[in-house]
Amino acid sequence: MGDHPRRANEQLAAAMASQNLGQAELAEELNRVMADFTGKLGTLSDRHVRRWLTGQSTWPHERQRRALETVFGCPAGELGFVPRAAPVPEVEPPVERRRFLASATAVTAGAALPVSAARYTLGMSDVQRLRSRLDGLVGDDNTHGGTTSLESRASGLAGVTLDILDSGTASQRVRGHFYSLAASFASTAMWAALDGRRDADAVRHMERALSLAGYARDSAATWRVWSHGSMLALQRKRPADAFAASEASQACTVVRADPLFASLTHARIAGIRAAFGDPSGALRSLDWAADAFGRADLGWARPSWMGFYDQAELAGLACVALLAAGRPMEAEGQAHRALALLRPDLHRNRAYYTAYLARTQLAQGDLEQASDTARTVITDAGALSGRTRSLLLGFSASLSAAAPDSPEAREWAEELRETHDPRSRQWNCDTTDCRT
């Protein structure tokens, strides 16, 4: 039967190390991914992962393999797994394809897709069940930021949504909702890649999300892609693209219909203007953002991915723009306001704006206070997004440039090395970029 001699799975171990995942953490993540696929939480534990790592188990079950491939973004064979018998065909037989679609439909409809010629009629209950998956991804992003796991899960759910739509019949209204959800999953994958500073992946997801939002004719979904696109262009230091994407987001109908969308649009444009040398334009945009926020009805029903935008986030974005505009004292005030108002579940944003607070203090020459503030961020560096890591590396460079022989610079450099090695992959960010 082609049994393989037992050997440690070094490829899986390396993949886990690259994402800073322990055995129990990987098992927990795989269980969540299996819930996305099947509607039922997986039952893996660290014992299963240990068996894979030691070579006691060389070929996980199909559901487990799918989850592994989603988390790590590559085939099971590239993770060191070897089939016990004949290799699995690259192209699934028709029966297996039907089973997969049946499972996917069960996630949203609570019943298997008939294998017969009859096609399942999709309705708003299916849309709502898929929407709950999107809400779960938004919650994970608020807590953990743009992990590769979140990116893979969101991209996979975009595909599952389209597969379900292809396998059933739907009214024009329901079909539009499906495309809108697929666009939201794809733009969530884009955001995760952007937040993790995986720019090439973000561009790929952006192209897909724009296409799906166009099929849906959903102005809010289109706005989200262009708004993220402006941030991506800023992160890549491409001013023309940043302004073009901002103009495209500003032209979306939802900006004229909902002042909250208008407020966030102006706040993000303020950061772009400040970063690319237009401080007076940035201040005007911040004024417009505050005015629009004051006119917004916060009780309106909006997509779950818009739930992060409140007074705290407006203050945080004002901090970013004011610091880039050369007004660190005002920026520090906005950073304190953002942190005071921030919801407790927004862990990623708290770390991000705390790192910005440290940068505002450093810009005012308060080395000791700035170092103390930055130190509170790196104590939890394993959970930081790529953008926050980039801010901390920029802080290190600025601190060393301002006072290379100071006790603060030496202590900070030593603590950073002890906490997390800046040369490792998880700290591989552009140290010169302190504005995104």
Tab-separated table of C-alpha atoms in Angstrom:
chain	number	residue	atom	x	y	z
A	1	MET	CA	0.000	0.000	0.000
A	2	GLY	CA	3.025	2.297	-0.241
A	3	ASP	CA	3.561	3.082	3.487
A	4	HIS	CA	6.245	5.725	3.989
A	5	PRO	CA	8.993	5.531	6.639
A	6	ARG	CA	8.248	7.891	9.500
A	7	ARG	CA	10.114	11.193	9.385
A	8	ALA	CA	9.524	14.602	10.832
A	9	ASN	CA	7.483	16.945	8.647
A	10	GLU	CA	9.948	19.818	8.353
A	11	GLN	CA	7.898	21.591	5.664
A	12	LEU	CA	4.854	21.881	7.913
A	13	ALA	CA	7.052	23.016	10.806
A	14	ALA	CA	8.583	25.738	8.624
A	15	ALA	CA	5.139	26.891	7.423
A	16	MET	CA	3.926	27.121	11.028
A	17	ALA	CA	7.012	29.074	12.058
A	18	SER	CA	6.538	31.528	9.184
A	19	GLN	CA	3.077	32.386	10.523
A	20	ASN	CA	4.111	32.232	14.206
A	21	LEU	CA	1.641	29.405	14.892
A	22	GLY	CA	2.064	26.888	17.702
A	23	GLN	CA	0.472	23.432	17.668
A	24	ALA	CA	-2.611	24.418	19.667
A	25	GLU	CA	-2.989	27.680	17.719
A	26	LEU	CA	-2.888	25.869	14.371
A	27	ALA	CA	-5.467	23.338	15.546
A	28	GLU	CA	-7.776	26.161	16.659
A	29	GLU	CA	-7.352	28.008	13.350
A	30	LEU	CA	-8.041	24.845	11.319
A	31	ASN	CA	-11.196	24.176	13.322
A	32	ARG	CA	-12.473	27.677	12.486
A	33	VAL	CA	-11.701	27.224	8.798
A	34	MET	CA	-13.535	23.881	8.712
A	35	ALA	CA	-16.535	25.641	10.229
A	36	ASP	CA	-16.443	28.092	7.305
A	37	PHE	CA	-16.524	25.201	4.834
A	38	THR	CA	-19.048	22.914	6.536
A	39	GLY	CA	-20.953	24.917	9.135
A	40	LYS	CA	-19.588	22.661	11.892
A	41	LEU	CA	-16.570	23.456	14.060
A	42	GLY	CA	-13.687	21.025	13.602
A	43	THR	CA	-12.405	18.811	16.444
A	44	LEU	CA	-8.642	18.984	15.899
A	45	SER	CA	-6.322	19.405	18.887
A	46	ASP	CA	-2.604	19.942	19.343
A	47	ARG	CA	-2.258	16.138	19.448
A	48	HIS	CA	-3.296	15.895	15.785
A	49	VAL	CA	-0.813	18.583	14.781
A	50	ARG	CA	1.925	16.835	16.753
A	51	ARG	CA	1.225	13.588	14.867
A	52	TRP	CA	1.619	15.458	11.569
A	53	LEU	CA	4.857	17.077	12.686
A	54	THR	CA	6.414	13.807	13.877
A	55	GLY	CA	5.339	11.913	10.764
A	56	GLN	CA	2.972	9.565	12.603
A	57	SER	CA	0.211	10.814	10.298
A	58	THR	CA	1.276	11.665	6.753
A	59	TRP	CA	-2.056	12.340	5.012
A	60	PRO	CA	-4.826	14.199	6.911
A	61	HIS	CA	-8.488	13.654	6.120
A	62	GLU	CA	-9.939	15.625	3.199
A	63	ARG	CA	-11.595	18.307	5.357
A	64	GLN	CA	-8.365	18.775	7.280
A	65	ARG	CA	-6.335	19.025	4.066
A	66	ARG	CA	-8.685	21.681	2.693
A	67	ALA	CA	-8.337	23.660	5.904
A	68	LEU	CA	-4.534	23.333	5.869
A	69	GLU	CA	-4.391	24.493	2.261
A	70	THR	CA	-6.587	27.486	3.107
A	71	VAL	CA	-4.544	28.527	6.155
A	72	PHE	CA	-1.165	28.245	4.424
A	73	GLY	CA	-2.227	29.085	0.864
A	74	CYS	CA	-0.549	26.109	-0.824
A	75	PRO	CA	-1.314	22.443	-1.699
A	76	ALA	CA	-0.995	19.797	1.010
A	77	GLY	CA	1.935	18.252	-0.867
A	78	GLU	CA	3.930	21.457	-0.404
A	79	LEU	CA	3.317	21.179	3.343
A	80	GLY	CA	5.141	17.847	3.457
A	81	PHE	CA	2.104	15.555	3.355
A	82	VAL	CA	2.217	12.360	1.287
A	83	PRO	CA	-0.803	10.220	0.279
A	84	ARG	CA	-0.881	6.766	1.830
A	85	ALA	CA	-1.852	5.153	-1.463
A	86	ALA	CA	-2.086	6.452	-5.032
A	87	PRO	CA	-1.777	10.217	-5.498
A	88	VAL	CA	-5.029	12.132	-5.454
A	89	PRO	CA	-5.970	13.252	-8.984
A	90	GLU	CA	-5.390	16.935	-9.595
A	91	VAL	CA	-8.865	17.337	-11.127
A	92	GLU	CA	-11.733	16.185	-8.939
A	93	PRO	CA	-14.099	13.605	-10.436
A	94	PRO	CA	-17.605	14.922	-11.088
A	95	VAL	CA	-18.999	13.096	-8.048
A	96	GLU	CA	-16.439	14.726	-5.748
A	97	ARG	CA	-17.185	18.133	-7.262
A	98	ARG	CA	-20.875	17.652	-6.589
A	99	ARG	CA	-20.134	16.598	-3.015
A	100	PHE	CA	-18.084	19.742	-2.471
A	101	LEU	CA	-20.859	21.962	-3.782
A	102	ALA	CA	-23.362	20.074	-1.644
A	103	SER	CA	-21.215	20.763	1.412
A	104	ALA	CA	-20.844	24.420	0.493
A	105	THR	CA	-24.592	24.808	0.080
A	106	ALA	CA	-25.134	23.074	3.411
A	107	VAL	CA	-23.145	25.868	5.027
A	108	THR	CA	-25.709	28.411	3.882
A	109	ALA	CA	-28.885	26.492	3.294
A	110	GLY	CA	-28.722	23.844	6.011
A	111	ALA	CA	-29.342	21.093	3.427
A	112	ALA	CA	-27.229	19.286	0.846
A	113	LEU	CA	-27.382	20.282	-2.788
A	114	PRO	CA	-29.364	17.636	-4.706
A	115	VAL	CA	-27.153	15.584	-7.003
A	116	SER	CA	-30.047	15.168	-9.398
A	117	ALA	CA	-30.853	17.536	-12.220
A	118	ALA	CA	-33.095	19.605	-9.900
A	119	ARG	CA	-31.423	22.838	-8.826
A	120	TYR	CA	-31.714	24.348	-5.383
A	121	THR	CA	-33.590	27.666	-5.244
A	122	LEU	CA	-31.528	30.227	-3.368
A	123	GLY	CA	-33.203	32.778	-1.140
A	124	MET	CA	-32.505	35.511	1.397
A	125	SER	CA	-32.032	32.952	4.180
A	126	ASP	CA	-28.996	31.663	2.241
A	127	VAL	CA	-27.731	35.225	1.921
A	128	GLN	CA	-28.114	35.769	5.655
A	129	ARG	CA	-26.174	32.635	6.541
A	130	LEU	CA	-23.331	33.660	4.277
A	131	ARG	CA	-23.444	37.136	5.748
A	132	SER	CA	-22.847	35.658	9.191
A	133	ARG	CA	-19.591	34.200	7.811
A	134	LEU	CA	-18.574	37.688	6.701
A	135	ASP	CA	-19.391	39.057	10.154
A	136	GLY	CA	-17.112	36.402	11.658
A	137	LEU	CA	-14.232	37.451	9.420
A	138	VAL	CA	-14.749	41.096	10.377
A	139	GLY	CA	-14.543	40.105	14.053
A	140	ASP	CA	-11.320	38.167	13.479
A	141	ASP	CA	-9.827	41.154	11.656
A	142	ASN	CA	-10.699	43.465	14.548
A	143	THR	CA	-8.876	41.133	16.928
A	144	HIS	CA	-5.921	39.764	14.985
A	145	GLY	CA	-5.494	42.069	11.981
A	146	GLY	CA	-4.568	41.026	8.459
A	147	THR	CA	-3.211	37.518	8.939
A	148	THR	CA	-2.550	35.217	5.997
A	149	SER	CA	-5.169	32.901	7.463
A	150	LEU	CA	-7.829	35.633	7.334
A	151	GLU	CA	-6.824	36.462	3.771
A	152	SER	CA	-7.070	32.805	2.673
A	153	ARG	CA	-10.386	32.220	4.416
A	154	ALA	CA	-11.948	35.365	2.937
A	155	SER	CA	-10.732	34.547	-0.561
A	156	GLY	CA	-11.958	30.973	-0.209
A	157	LEU	CA	-15.409	32.119	0.902
A	158	ALA	CA	-15.641	34.393	-2.134
A	159	GLY	CA	-15.156	31.297	-4.269
A	160	VAL	CA	-17.625	29.250	-2.227
A	161	THR	CA	-20.243	32.006	-2.616
A	162	LEU	CA	-19.871	31.952	-6.398
A	163	ASP	CA	-19.954	28.138	-6.486
A	164	ILE	CA	-23.226	28.121	-4.563
A	165	LEU	CA	-24.682	30.723	-6.903
A	166	ASP	CA	-23.651	28.653	-9.940
A	167	SER	CA	-25.238	25.539	-8.471
A	168	GLY	CA	-28.705	26.934	-7.806
A	169	THR	CA	-31.324	29.260	-9.196
A	170	ALA	CA	-31.953	32.749	-7.842
A	171	SER	CA	-34.009	35.841	-8.499
A	172	GLN	CA	-32.230	38.949	-9.743
A	173	ARG	CA	-32.418	40.450	-6.238
A	174	VAL	CA	-30.921	37.388	-4.533
A	175	ARG	CA	-28.277	37.043	-7.231
A	176	GLY	CA	-27.240	40.649	-6.592
A	177	HIS	CA	-26.863	39.921	-2.882
A	178	PHE	CA	-24.675	36.900	-3.664
A	179	TYR	CA	-22.370	38.959	-5.867
A	180	SER	CA	-22.275	41.666	-3.219
A	181	LEU	CA	-21.226	39.131	-0.590
A	182	ALA	CA	-18.609	37.638	-2.908
A	183	ALA	CA	-17.250	41.160	-3.449
A	184	SER	CA	-17.194	41.726	0.321
A	185	PHE	CA	-15.283	38.485	0.898
A	186	ALA	CA	-12.789	39.410	-1.835
A	187	SER	CA	-12.306	42.940	-0.488
A	188	THR	CA	-11.851	41.494	3.016
A	189	ALA	CA	-9.055	39.353	1.577
A	190	MET	CA	-7.652	42.498	-0.039
A	191	TRP	CA	-7.761	44.359	3.266
A	192	ALA	CA	-6.069	41.484	5.109
A	193	ALA	CA	-3.247	41.471	2.560
A	194	LEU	CA	-2.958	45.269	2.737
A	195	ASP	CA	-2.894	45.270	6.548
A	196	GLY	CA	-0.271	42.535	6.465
A	197	ARG	CA	1.745	44.528	3.885
A	198	ARG	CA	1.491	41.797	1.275
A	199	ASP	CA	0.939	44.339	-1.463
A	200	ALA	CA	1.083	42.057	-4.521
A	201	ASP	CA	-1.622	39.832	-3.029
A	202	ALA	CA	-3.719	42.899	-2.204
A	203	VAL	CA	-3.593	44.025	-5.854
A	204	ARG	CA	-4.764	40.593	-6.995
A	205	HIS	CA	-7.707	40.578	-4.582
A	206	MET	CA	-8.569	44.163	-5.537
A	207	GLU	CA	-9.044	43.256	-9.197
A	208	ARG	CA	-11.365	40.400	-8.269
A	209	ALA	CA	-13.342	42.480	-5.767
A	210	LEU	CA	-13.906	45.306	-8.242
A	211	SER	CA	-15.272	42.889	-10.821
A	212	LEU	CA	-17.654	41.265	-8.340
A	213	ALA	CA	-18.853	44.612	-6.968
A	214	GLY	CA	-19.604	45.627	-10.551
A	215	TYR	CA	-21.701	42.494	-11.084
A	216	ALA	CA	-23.568	43.301	-7.867
A	217	ARG	CA	-24.051	46.971	-8.813
A	218	ASP	CA	-23.360	47.646	-5.132
A	219	SER	CA	-22.109	51.184	-4.531
A	220	ALA	CA	-20.980	50.480	-0.955
A	221	ALA	CA	-18.970	47.420	-2.016
A	222	THR	CA	-17.387	49.389	-4.860
A	223	TRP	CA	-16.574	52.256	-2.482
A	224	ARG	CA	-14.846	49.867	-0.100
A	225	VAL	CA	-12.555	48.490	-2.810
A	226	TRP	CA	-11.562	51.953	-4.065
A	227	SER	CA	-11.080	53.239	-0.517
A	228	HIS	CA	-8.770	50.335	0.271
A	229	GLY	CA	-7.117	50.936	-3.095
A	230	SER	CA	-6.206	54.480	-2.072
A	231	MET	CA	-4.603	53.140	1.121
A	232	LEU	CA	-2.743	50.481	-0.848
A	233	ALA	CA	-1.361	53.094	-3.245
A	234	LEU	CA	-0.267	55.226	-0.273
A	235	GLN	CA	1.462	52.210	1.234
A	236	ARG	CA	3.235	51.593	-2.093
A	237	LYS	CA	4.180	55.302	-2.325
A	238	ARG	CA	2.287	55.869	-5.571
A	239	PRO	CA	0.631	59.307	-5.234
A	240	ALA	CA	-1.095	59.375	-8.624
A	241	ASP	CA	-2.787	56.039	-7.927
A	242	ALA	CA	-3.696	57.111	-4.394
A	243	PHE	CA	-5.458	60.259	-5.575
A	244	ALA	CA	-7.153	58.453	-8.485
A	245	ALA	CA	-8.510	55.756	-6.167
A	246	SER	CA	-9.669	58.428	-3.703
A	247	GLU	CA	-11.533	60.245	-6.471
A	248	ALA	CA	-13.142	56.972	-7.563
A	249	SER	CA	-14.331	56.263	-4.023
A	250	GLN	CA	-15.624	59.814	-3.657
A	251	ALA	CA	-17.681	59.416	-6.845
A	252	CYS	CA	-19.613	56.408	-5.484
A	253	THR	CA	-23.306	57.031	-4.866
A	254	VAL	CA	-23.086	55.842	-1.244
A	255	VAL	CA	-20.840	58.820	-0.386
A	256	ARG	CA	-23.583	61.254	-1.415
A	257	ALA	CA	-26.304	59.193	0.261
A	258	ASP	CA	-24.632	58.503	3.618
A	259	PRO	CA	-22.585	61.144	5.496
A	260	LEU	CA	-20.721	58.438	7.431
A	261	PHE	CA	-19.203	57.100	4.191
A	262	ALA	CA	-18.426	60.697	3.200
A	263	SER	CA	-16.709	61.297	6.538
A	264	LEU	CA	-14.441	58.253	6.243
A	265	THR	CA	-13.650	59.168	2.633
A	266	HIS	CA	-12.524	62.671	3.630
A	267	ALA	CA	-10.541	61.343	6.615
A	268	ARG	CA	-8.585	58.953	4.419
A	269	ILE	CA	-8.017	61.609	1.770
A	270	ALA	CA	-6.599	63.842	4.537
A	271	GLY	CA	-3.918	61.249	5.239
A	272	ILE	CA	-3.050	60.964	1.561
A	273	ARG	CA	-2.815	64.744	1.105
A	274	ALA	CA	-0.591	65.101	4.157
A	275	ALA	CA	1.665	62.222	3.149
A	276	PHE	CA	2.225	63.658	-0.312
A	277	GLY	CA	2.984	67.245	0.679
A	278	ASP	CA	-0.355	69.076	0.913
A	279	PRO	CA	-0.818	69.873	4.635
A	280	SER	CA	-3.369	72.646	4.090
A	281	GLY	CA	-5.459	70.325	1.901
A	282	ALA	CA	-5.203	67.677	4.614
A	283	LEU	CA	-6.584	70.079	7.232
A	284	ARG	CA	-9.508	70.993	4.961
A	285	SER	CA	-10.293	67.317	4.444
A	286	LEU	CA	-10.231	66.719	8.210
A	287	ASP	CA	-12.714	69.556	8.692
A	288	TRP	CA	-15.005	68.048	6.059
A	289	ALA	CA	-14.664	64.617	7.701
A	290	ALA	CA	-15.696	66.010	11.083
A	291	ASP	CA	-18.613	67.945	9.577
A	292	ALA	CA	-19.916	64.896	7.702
A	293	PHE	CA	-19.580	62.716	10.806
A	294	GLY	CA	-21.690	65.199	12.746
A	295	ARG	CA	-24.460	64.854	10.143
A	296	ALA	CA	-24.396	61.038	10.036
A	297	ASP	CA	-27.188	58.965	11.556
A	298	LEU	CA	-25.243	56.289	13.440
A	299	GLY	CA	-28.382	54.201	13.784
A	300	TRP	CA	-28.615	53.415	10.058
A	301	ALA	CA	-28.119	49.818	8.972
A	302	ARG	CA	-24.728	49.463	7.302
A	303	PRO	CA	-22.447	46.547	6.336
A	304	SER	CA	-20.624	44.954	9.254
A	305	TRP	CA	-17.263	45.931	7.761
A	306	MET	CA	-18.202	49.595	8.323
A	307	GLY	CA	-18.755	49.039	12.041
A	308	PHE	CA	-15.220	50.085	13.015
A	309	TYR	CA	-15.762	53.707	11.962
A	310	ASP	CA	-16.740	55.879	14.895
A	311	GLN	CA	-15.418	58.907	16.794
A	312	ALA	CA	-12.361	56.922	17.890
A	313	GLU	CA	-11.388	55.986	14.342
A	314	LEU	CA	-11.969	59.532	13.113
A	315	ALA	CA	-9.589	60.761	15.822
A	316	GLY	CA	-7.064	58.086	14.893
A	317	LEU	CA	-7.114	59.021	11.223
A	318	ALA	CA	-6.774	62.684	12.215
A	319	CYS	CA	-3.676	61.736	14.223
A	320	VAL	CA	-2.149	60.054	11.156
A	321	ALA	CA	-2.827	63.063	8.918
A	322	LEU	CA	-1.693	65.674	11.463
A	323	LEU	CA	1.591	63.893	12.142
A	324	ALA	CA	2.334	63.659	8.407
A	325	ALA	CA	1.381	67.356	8.100
A	326	GLY	CA	4.060	68.303	10.633
A	327	ARG	CA	1.752	69.007	13.607
A	328	PRO	CA	2.843	66.407	16.189
A	329	MET	CA	1.373	68.127	19.258
A	330	GLU	CA	-2.131	68.148	17.747
A	331	ALA	CA	-1.565	64.626	16.469
A	332	GLU	CA	-0.727	63.451	20.005
A	333	GLY	CA	-3.977	64.912	21.298
A	334	GLN	CA	-5.948	63.044	18.635
A	335	ALA	CA	-4.080	59.795	19.391
A	336	HIS	CA	-4.999	60.059	23.102
A	337	ARG	CA	-8.614	60.747	22.117
A	338	ALA	CA	-8.693	57.747	19.773
A	339	LEU	CA	-7.312	55.385	22.431
A	340	ALA	CA	-9.708	56.708	25.070
A	341	LEU	CA	-12.750	56.160	22.844
A	342	LEU	CA	-11.689	52.932	21.113
A	343	ARG	CA	-13.948	49.908	21.606
A	344	PRO	CA	-12.302	47.113	23.648
A	345	ASP	CA	-12.707	44.527	20.854
A	346	LEU	CA	-10.602	46.516	18.353
A	347	HIS	CA	-7.248	45.086	19.466
A	348	ARG	CA	-5.445	45.629	16.162
A	349	ASN	CA	-6.481	49.299	16.010
A	350	ARG	CA	-5.407	49.866	19.621
A	351	ALA	CA	-1.896	48.608	18.880
A	352	TYR	CA	-1.779	50.641	15.663
A	353	TYR	CA	-2.765	53.953	17.242
A	354	THR	CA	-0.568	53.335	20.288
A	355	ALA	CA	2.374	53.007	17.893
A	356	TYR	CA	1.297	56.301	16.326
A	357	LEU	CA	1.108	57.896	19.772
A	358	ALA	CA	4.735	56.906	20.331
A	359	ARG	CA	5.698	58.509	17.020
A	360	THR	CA	3.958	61.786	17.924
A	361	GLN	CA	5.837	61.914	21.227
A	362	LEU	CA	9.144	61.172	19.522
A	363	ALA	CA	8.479	63.925	16.969
A	364	GLN	CA	8.233	66.366	19.912
A	365	GLY	CA	11.567	65.216	21.338
A	366	ASP	CA	10.164	63.337	24.339
A	367	LEU	CA	12.394	60.278	23.973
A	368	GLU	CA	11.640	58.679	27.331
A	369	GLN	CA	7.846	58.939	27.045
A	370	ALA	CA	7.913	57.814	23.421
A	371	SER	CA	10.002	54.746	24.286
A	372	ASP	CA	7.699	53.840	27.179
A	373	THR	CA	4.661	54.113	24.889
A	374	ALA	CA	6.237	52.019	22.126
A	375	ARG	CA	7.251	49.410	24.690
A	376	THR	CA	3.592	48.773	25.526
A	377	VAL	CA	3.050	47.770	21.895
A	378	ILE	CA	5.891	45.269	21.466
A	379	THR	CA	4.923	43.299	24.562
A	380	ASP	CA	2.215	41.808	22.334
A	381	ALA	CA	4.196	41.909	19.088
A	382	GLY	CA	3.133	38.414	18.037
A	383	ALA	CA	-0.372	39.754	17.398
A	384	LEU	CA	0.643	42.872	15.466
A	385	SER	CA	-0.323	43.535	11.882
A	386	GLY	CA	2.281	44.287	9.253
A	387	ARG	CA	1.384	47.985	9.241
A	388	THR	CA	1.968	48.263	12.994
A	389	ARG	CA	5.281	46.418	12.739
A	390	SER	CA	6.287	48.869	10.036
A	391	LEU	CA	5.432	51.767	12.344
A	392	LEU	CA	7.582	50.289	15.111
A	393	LEU	CA	10.536	49.810	12.788
A	394	GLY	CA	10.096	53.389	11.605
A	395	PHE	CA	10.053	54.444	15.259
A	396	SER	CA	13.338	52.591	15.804
A	397	ALA	CA	14.965	54.295	12.828
A	398	SER	CA	13.769	57.749	13.932
A	399	LEU	CA	14.867	57.199	17.541
A	400	SER	CA	18.328	56.069	16.439
A	401	ALA	CA	18.644	59.026	14.078
A	402	ALA	CA	17.528	61.539	16.725
A	403	ALA	CA	19.671	60.269	19.603
A	404	PRO	CA	21.818	57.279	18.606
A	405	ASP	CA	23.830	57.250	21.857
A	406	SER	CA	20.947	57.932	24.246
A	407	PRO	CA	19.970	55.382	26.927
A	408	GLU	CA	16.462	55.280	25.412
A	409	ALA	CA	17.772	54.289	21.987
A	410	ARG	CA	20.022	51.573	23.429
A	411	GLU	CA	17.327	50.155	25.733
A	412	TRP	CA	14.709	50.195	22.969
A	413	ALA	CA	16.992	48.407	20.493
A	414	GLU	CA	17.878	45.771	23.079
A	415	GLU	CA	14.266	45.162	24.086
A	416	LEU	CA	13.150	44.937	20.474
A	417	ARG	CA	15.811	42.304	19.781
A	418	GLU	CA	14.839	40.327	22.872
A	419	THR	CA	11.108	40.479	22.195
A	420	HIS	CA	11.115	39.851	18.441
A	421	ASP	CA	14.047	39.688	16.077
A	422	PRO	CA	13.510	42.520	13.527
A	423	ARG	CA	15.363	40.440	10.935
A	424	SER	CA	12.694	37.727	10.962
A	425	ARG	CA	10.041	37.443	8.257
A	426	GLN	CA	7.254	38.796	10.465
A	427	TRP	CA	9.214	42.070	10.825
A	428	ASN	CA	10.107	42.319	7.137
A	429	CYS	CA	8.632	45.781	6.545
A	430	ASP	CA	9.863	49.009	4.995
A	431	THR	CA	11.490	50.919	7.860
A	432	THR	CA	11.228	54.220	6.009
A	433	ASP	CA	7.449	54.128	5.780
A	434	CYS	CA	5.993	55.712	8.908
A	435	ARG	CA	2.823	57.104	7.390
A	436	THR	CA	0.627	54.075	6.636
